PDB file of N, CA and C and ligand atoms in Angstrom:
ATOM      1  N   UNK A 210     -20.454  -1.287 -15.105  1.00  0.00           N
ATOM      2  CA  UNK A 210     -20.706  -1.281 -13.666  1.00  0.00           C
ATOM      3  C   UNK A 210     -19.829  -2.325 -12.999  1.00  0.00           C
ATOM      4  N   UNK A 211     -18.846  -1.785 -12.262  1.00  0.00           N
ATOM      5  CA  UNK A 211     -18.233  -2.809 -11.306  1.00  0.00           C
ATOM      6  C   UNK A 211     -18.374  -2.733  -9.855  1.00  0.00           C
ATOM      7  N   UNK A 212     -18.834  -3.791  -9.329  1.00  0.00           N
ATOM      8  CA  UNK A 212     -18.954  -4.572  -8.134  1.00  0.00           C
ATOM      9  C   UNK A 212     -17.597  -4.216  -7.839  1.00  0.00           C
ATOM     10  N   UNK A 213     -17.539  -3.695  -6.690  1.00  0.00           N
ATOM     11  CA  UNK A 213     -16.028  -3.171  -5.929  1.00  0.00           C
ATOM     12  C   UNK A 213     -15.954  -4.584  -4.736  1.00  0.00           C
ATOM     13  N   UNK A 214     -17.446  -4.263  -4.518  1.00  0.00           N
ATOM     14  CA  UNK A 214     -16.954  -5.200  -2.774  1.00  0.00           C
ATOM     15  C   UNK A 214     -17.053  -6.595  -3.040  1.00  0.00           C
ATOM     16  N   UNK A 215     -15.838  -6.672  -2.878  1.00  0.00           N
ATOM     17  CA  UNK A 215     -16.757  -8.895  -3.077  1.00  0.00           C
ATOM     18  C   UNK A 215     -16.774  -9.467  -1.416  1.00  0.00           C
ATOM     19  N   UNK A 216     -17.280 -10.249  -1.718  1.00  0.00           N
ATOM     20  CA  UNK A 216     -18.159 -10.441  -0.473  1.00  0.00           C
ATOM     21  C   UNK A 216     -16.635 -11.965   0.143  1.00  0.00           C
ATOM     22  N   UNK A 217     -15.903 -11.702   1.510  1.00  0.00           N
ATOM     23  CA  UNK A 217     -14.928 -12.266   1.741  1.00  0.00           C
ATOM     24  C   UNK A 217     -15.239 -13.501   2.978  1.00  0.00           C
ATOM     25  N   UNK A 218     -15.842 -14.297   2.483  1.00  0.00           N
ATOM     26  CA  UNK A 218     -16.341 -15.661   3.131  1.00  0.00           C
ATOM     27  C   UNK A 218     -14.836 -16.214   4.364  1.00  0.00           C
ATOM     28  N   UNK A 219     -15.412 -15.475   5.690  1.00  0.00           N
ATOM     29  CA  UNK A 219     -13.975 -15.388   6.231  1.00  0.00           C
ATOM     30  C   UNK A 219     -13.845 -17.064   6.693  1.00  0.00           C
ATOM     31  N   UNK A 220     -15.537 -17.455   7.044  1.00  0.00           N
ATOM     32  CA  UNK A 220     -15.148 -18.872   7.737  1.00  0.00           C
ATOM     33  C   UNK A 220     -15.220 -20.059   6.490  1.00  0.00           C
ATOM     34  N   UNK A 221     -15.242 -19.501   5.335  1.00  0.00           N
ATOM     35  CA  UNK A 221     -15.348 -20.906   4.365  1.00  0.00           C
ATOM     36  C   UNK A 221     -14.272 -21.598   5.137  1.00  0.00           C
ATOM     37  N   UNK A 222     -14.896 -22.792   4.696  1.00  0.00           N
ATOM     38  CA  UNK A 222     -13.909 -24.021   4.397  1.00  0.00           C
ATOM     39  C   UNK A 222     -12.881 -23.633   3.097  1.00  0.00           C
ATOM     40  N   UNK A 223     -13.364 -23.794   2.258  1.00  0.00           N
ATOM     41  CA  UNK A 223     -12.625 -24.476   0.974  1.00  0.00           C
ATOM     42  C   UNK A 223     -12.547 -22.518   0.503  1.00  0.00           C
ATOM     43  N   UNK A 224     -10.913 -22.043   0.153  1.00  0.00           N
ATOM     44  CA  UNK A 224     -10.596 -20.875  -0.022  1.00  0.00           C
ATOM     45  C   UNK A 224      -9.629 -20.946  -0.920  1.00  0.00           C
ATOM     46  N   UNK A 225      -9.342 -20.392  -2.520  1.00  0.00           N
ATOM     47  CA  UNK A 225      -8.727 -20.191  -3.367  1.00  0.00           C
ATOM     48  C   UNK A 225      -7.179 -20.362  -2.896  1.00  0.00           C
ATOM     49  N   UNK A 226      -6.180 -21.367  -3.733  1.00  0.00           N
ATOM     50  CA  UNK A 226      -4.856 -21.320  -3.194  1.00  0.00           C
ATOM     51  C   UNK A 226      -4.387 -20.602  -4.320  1.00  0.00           C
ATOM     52  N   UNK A 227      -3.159 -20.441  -4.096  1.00  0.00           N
ATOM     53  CA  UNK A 227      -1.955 -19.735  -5.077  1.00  0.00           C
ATOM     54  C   UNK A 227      -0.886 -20.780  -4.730  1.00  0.00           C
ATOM     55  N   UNK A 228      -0.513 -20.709  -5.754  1.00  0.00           N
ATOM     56  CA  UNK A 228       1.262 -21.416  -5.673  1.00  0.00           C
ATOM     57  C   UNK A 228       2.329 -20.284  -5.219  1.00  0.00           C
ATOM     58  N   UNK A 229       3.140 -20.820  -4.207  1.00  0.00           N
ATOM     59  CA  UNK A 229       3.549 -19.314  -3.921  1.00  0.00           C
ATOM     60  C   UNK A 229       4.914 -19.742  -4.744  1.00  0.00           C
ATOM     61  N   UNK A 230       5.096 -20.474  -5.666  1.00  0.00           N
ATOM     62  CA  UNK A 230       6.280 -20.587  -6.571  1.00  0.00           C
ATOM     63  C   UNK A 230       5.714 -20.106  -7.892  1.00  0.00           C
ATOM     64  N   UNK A 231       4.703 -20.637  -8.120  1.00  0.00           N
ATOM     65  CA  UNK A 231       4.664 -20.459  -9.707  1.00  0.00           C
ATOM     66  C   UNK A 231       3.821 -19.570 -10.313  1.00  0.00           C
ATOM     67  N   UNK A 232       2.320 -19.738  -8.935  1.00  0.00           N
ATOM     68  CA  UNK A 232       1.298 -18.842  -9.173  1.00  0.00           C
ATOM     69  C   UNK A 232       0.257 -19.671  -9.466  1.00  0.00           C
ATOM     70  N   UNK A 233       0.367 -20.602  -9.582  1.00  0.00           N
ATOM     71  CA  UNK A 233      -0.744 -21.505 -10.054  1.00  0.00           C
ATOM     72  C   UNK A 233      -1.961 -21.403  -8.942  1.00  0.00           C
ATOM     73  N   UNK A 234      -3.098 -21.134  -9.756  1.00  0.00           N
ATOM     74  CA  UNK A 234      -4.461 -21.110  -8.727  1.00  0.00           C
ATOM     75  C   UNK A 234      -5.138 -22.451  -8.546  1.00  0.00           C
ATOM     76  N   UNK A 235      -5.615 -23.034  -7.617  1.00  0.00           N
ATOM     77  CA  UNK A 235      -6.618 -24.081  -7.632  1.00  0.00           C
ATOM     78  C   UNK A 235      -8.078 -23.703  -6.924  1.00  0.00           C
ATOM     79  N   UNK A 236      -9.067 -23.867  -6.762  1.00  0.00           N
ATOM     80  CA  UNK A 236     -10.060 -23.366  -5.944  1.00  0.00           C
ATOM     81  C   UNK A 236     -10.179 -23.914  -4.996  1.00  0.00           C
ATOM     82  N   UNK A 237      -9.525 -25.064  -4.570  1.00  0.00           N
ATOM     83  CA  UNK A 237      -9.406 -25.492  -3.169  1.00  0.00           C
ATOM     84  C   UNK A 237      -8.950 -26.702  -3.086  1.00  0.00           C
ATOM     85  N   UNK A 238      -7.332 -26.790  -1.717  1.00  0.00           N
ATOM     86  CA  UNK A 238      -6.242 -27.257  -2.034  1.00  0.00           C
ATOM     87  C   UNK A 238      -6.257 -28.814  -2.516  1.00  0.00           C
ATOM     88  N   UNK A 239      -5.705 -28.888  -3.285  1.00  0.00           N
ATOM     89  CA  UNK A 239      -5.852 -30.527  -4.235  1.00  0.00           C
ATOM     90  C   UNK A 239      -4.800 -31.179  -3.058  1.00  0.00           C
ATOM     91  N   UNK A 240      -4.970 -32.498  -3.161  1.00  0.00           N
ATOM     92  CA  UNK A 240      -4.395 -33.544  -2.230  1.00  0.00           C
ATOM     93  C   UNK A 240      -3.120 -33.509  -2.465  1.00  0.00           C
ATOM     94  N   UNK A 241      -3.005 -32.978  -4.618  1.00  0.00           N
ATOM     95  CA  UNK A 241      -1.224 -32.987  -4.399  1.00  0.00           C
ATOM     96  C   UNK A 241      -0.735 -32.181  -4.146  1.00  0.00           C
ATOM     97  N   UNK A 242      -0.853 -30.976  -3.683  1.00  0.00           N
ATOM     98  CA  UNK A 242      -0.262 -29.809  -2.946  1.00  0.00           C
ATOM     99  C   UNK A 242       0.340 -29.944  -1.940  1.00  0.00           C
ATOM    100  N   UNK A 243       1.392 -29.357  -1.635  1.00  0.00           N
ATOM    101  CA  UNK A 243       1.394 -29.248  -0.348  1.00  0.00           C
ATOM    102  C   UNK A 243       1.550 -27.720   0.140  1.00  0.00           C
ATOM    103  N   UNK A 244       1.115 -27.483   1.630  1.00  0.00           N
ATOM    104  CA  UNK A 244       1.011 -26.719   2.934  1.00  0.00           C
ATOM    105  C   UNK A 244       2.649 -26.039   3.289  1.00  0.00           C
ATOM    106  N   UNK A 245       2.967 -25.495   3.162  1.00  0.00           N
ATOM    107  CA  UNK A 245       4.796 -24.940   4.103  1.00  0.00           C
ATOM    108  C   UNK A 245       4.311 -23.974   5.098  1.00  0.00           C
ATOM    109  N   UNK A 246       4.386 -24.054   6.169  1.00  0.00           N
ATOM    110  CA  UNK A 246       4.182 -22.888   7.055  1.00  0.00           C
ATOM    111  C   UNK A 246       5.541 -22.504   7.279  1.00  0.00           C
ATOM    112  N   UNK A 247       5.879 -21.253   6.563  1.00  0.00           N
ATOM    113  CA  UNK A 247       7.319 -20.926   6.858  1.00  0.00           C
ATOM    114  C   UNK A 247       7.153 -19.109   7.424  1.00  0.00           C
ATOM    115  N   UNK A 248       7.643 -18.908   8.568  1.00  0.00           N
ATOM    116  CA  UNK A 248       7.727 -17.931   9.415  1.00  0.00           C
ATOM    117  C   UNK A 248       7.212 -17.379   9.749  1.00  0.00           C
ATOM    118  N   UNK A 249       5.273 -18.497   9.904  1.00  0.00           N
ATOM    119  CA  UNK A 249       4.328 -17.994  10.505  1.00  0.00           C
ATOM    120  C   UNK A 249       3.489 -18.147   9.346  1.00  0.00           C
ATOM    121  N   UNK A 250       3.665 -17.594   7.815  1.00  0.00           N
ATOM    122  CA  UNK A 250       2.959 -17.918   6.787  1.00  0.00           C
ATOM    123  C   UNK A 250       2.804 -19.034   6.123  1.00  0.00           C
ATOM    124  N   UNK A 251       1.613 -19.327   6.149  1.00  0.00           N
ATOM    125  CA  UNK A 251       1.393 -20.479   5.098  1.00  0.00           C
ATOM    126  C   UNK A 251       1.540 -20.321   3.520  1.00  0.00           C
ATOM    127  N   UNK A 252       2.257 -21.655   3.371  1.00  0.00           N
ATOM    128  CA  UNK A 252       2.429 -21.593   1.702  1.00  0.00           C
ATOM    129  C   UNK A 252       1.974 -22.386   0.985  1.00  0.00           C
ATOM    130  N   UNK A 253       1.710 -22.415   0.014  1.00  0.00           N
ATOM    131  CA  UNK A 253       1.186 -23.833  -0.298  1.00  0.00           C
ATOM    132  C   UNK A 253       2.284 -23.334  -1.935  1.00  0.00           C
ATOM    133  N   UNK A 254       2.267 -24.452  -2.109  1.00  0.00           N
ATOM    134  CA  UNK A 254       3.483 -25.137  -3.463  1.00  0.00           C
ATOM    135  C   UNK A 254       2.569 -26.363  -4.549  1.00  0.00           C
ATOM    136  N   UNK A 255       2.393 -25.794  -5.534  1.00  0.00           N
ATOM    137  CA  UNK A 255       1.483 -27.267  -6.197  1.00  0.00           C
ATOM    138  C   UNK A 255       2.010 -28.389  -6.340  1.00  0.00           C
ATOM    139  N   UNK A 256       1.829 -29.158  -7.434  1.00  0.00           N
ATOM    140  CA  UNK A 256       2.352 -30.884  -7.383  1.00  0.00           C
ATOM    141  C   UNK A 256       3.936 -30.691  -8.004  1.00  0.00           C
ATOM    142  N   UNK A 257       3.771 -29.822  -9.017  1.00  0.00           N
ATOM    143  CA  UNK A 257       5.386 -29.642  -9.396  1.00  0.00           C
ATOM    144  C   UNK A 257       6.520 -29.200  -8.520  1.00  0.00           C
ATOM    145  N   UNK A 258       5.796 -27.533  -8.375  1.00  0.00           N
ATOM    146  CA  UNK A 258       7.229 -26.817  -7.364  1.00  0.00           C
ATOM    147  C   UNK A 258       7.100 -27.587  -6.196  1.00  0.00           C
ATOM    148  N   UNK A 259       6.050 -28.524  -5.744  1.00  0.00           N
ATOM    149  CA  UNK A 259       6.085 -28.993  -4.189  1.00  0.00           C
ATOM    150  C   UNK A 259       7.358 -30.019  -4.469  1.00  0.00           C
ATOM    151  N   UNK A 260       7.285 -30.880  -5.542  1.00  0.00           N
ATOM    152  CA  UNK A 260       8.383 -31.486  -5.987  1.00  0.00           C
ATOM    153  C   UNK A 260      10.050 -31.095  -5.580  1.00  0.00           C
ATOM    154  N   UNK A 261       9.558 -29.967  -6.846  1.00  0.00           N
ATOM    155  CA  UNK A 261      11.414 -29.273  -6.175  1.00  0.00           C
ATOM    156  C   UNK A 261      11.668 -28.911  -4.756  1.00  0.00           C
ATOM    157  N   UNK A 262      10.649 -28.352  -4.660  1.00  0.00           N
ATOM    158  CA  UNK A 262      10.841 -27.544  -3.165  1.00  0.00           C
ATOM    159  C   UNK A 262      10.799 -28.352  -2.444  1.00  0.00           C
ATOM    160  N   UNK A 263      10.099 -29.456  -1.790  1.00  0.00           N
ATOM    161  CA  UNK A 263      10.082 -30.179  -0.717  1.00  0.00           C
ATOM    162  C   UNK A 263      11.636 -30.568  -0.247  1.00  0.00           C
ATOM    163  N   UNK A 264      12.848 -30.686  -1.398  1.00  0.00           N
ATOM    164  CA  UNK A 264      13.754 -30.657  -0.413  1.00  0.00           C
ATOM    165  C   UNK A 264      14.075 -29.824  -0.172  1.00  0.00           C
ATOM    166  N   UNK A 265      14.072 -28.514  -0.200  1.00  0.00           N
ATOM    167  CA  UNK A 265      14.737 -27.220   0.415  1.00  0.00           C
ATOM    168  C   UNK A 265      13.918 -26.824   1.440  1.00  0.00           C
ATOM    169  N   UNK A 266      12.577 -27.391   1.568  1.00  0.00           N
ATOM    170  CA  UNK A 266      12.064 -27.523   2.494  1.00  0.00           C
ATOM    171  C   UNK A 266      12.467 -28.310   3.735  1.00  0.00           C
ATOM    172  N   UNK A 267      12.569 -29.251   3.222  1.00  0.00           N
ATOM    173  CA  UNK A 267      13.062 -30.503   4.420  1.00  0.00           C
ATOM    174  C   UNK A 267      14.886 -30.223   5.019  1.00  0.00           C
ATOM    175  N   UNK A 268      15.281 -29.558   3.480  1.00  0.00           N
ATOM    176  CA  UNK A 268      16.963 -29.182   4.411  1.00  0.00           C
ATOM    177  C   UNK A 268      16.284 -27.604   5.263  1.00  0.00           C
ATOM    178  N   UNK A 269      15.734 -27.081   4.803  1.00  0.00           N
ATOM    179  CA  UNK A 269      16.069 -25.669   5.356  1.00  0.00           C
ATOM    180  C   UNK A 269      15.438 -26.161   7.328  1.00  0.00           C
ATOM    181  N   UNK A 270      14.111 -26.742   7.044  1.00  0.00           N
ATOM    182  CA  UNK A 270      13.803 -27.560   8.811  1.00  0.00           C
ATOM    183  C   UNK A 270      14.657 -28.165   9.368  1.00  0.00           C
ATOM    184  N   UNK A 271      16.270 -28.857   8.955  1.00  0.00           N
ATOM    185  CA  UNK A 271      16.629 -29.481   9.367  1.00  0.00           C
ATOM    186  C   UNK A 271      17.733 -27.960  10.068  1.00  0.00           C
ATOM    187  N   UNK A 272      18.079 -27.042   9.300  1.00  0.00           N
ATOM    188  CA  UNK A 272      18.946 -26.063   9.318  1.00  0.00           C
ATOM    189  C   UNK A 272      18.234 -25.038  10.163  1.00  0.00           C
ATOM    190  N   UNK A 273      16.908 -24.761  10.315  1.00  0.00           N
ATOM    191  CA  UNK A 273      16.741 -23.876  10.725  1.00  0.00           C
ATOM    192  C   UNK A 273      15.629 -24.201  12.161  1.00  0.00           C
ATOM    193  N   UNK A 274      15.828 -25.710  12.334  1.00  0.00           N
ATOM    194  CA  UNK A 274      15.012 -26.337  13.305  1.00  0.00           C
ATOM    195  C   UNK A 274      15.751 -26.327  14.474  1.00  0.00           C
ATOM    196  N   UNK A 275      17.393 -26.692  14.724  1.00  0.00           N
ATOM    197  CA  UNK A 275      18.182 -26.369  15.721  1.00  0.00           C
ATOM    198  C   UNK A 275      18.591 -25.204  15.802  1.00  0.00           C
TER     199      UNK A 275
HETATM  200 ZN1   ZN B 445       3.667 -24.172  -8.612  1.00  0.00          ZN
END
């Protein structure tokens, strides 16, 4: 027997992340994560890829901010 509907807690607070690099799940965002809102979507990146990525982050705002 499978439960089809799961029940989608629209106003929680605290909501399952994904790494949108690696895939990594947390159940709700750890302090070392970070947030990218890139082209309207939010991203979140864990403690590693936030690592790499934060500078292609920080060049691409600088490139795509003017
Ligand atoms: Zn990751």
């Amino acid at each position: 027997m499978v439960n089809e509907r799961t029940p989608e807690p629209s106003g929680s607070r605290t909501r399952s992340v994904v790494c949108s690099r690696c895939g990594a799940t947390a159940d709700s965002l750890p302090l070392t994560w970070t947030c990218s809102v890139e082209n309207g979507t939010r991203l979140y990146f864990c403690e590693n890829c936030a690592r790499d990525h934060i500078r292609s982050i920080e060049s691409r705002l600088d490139s795509a901010w003017w």
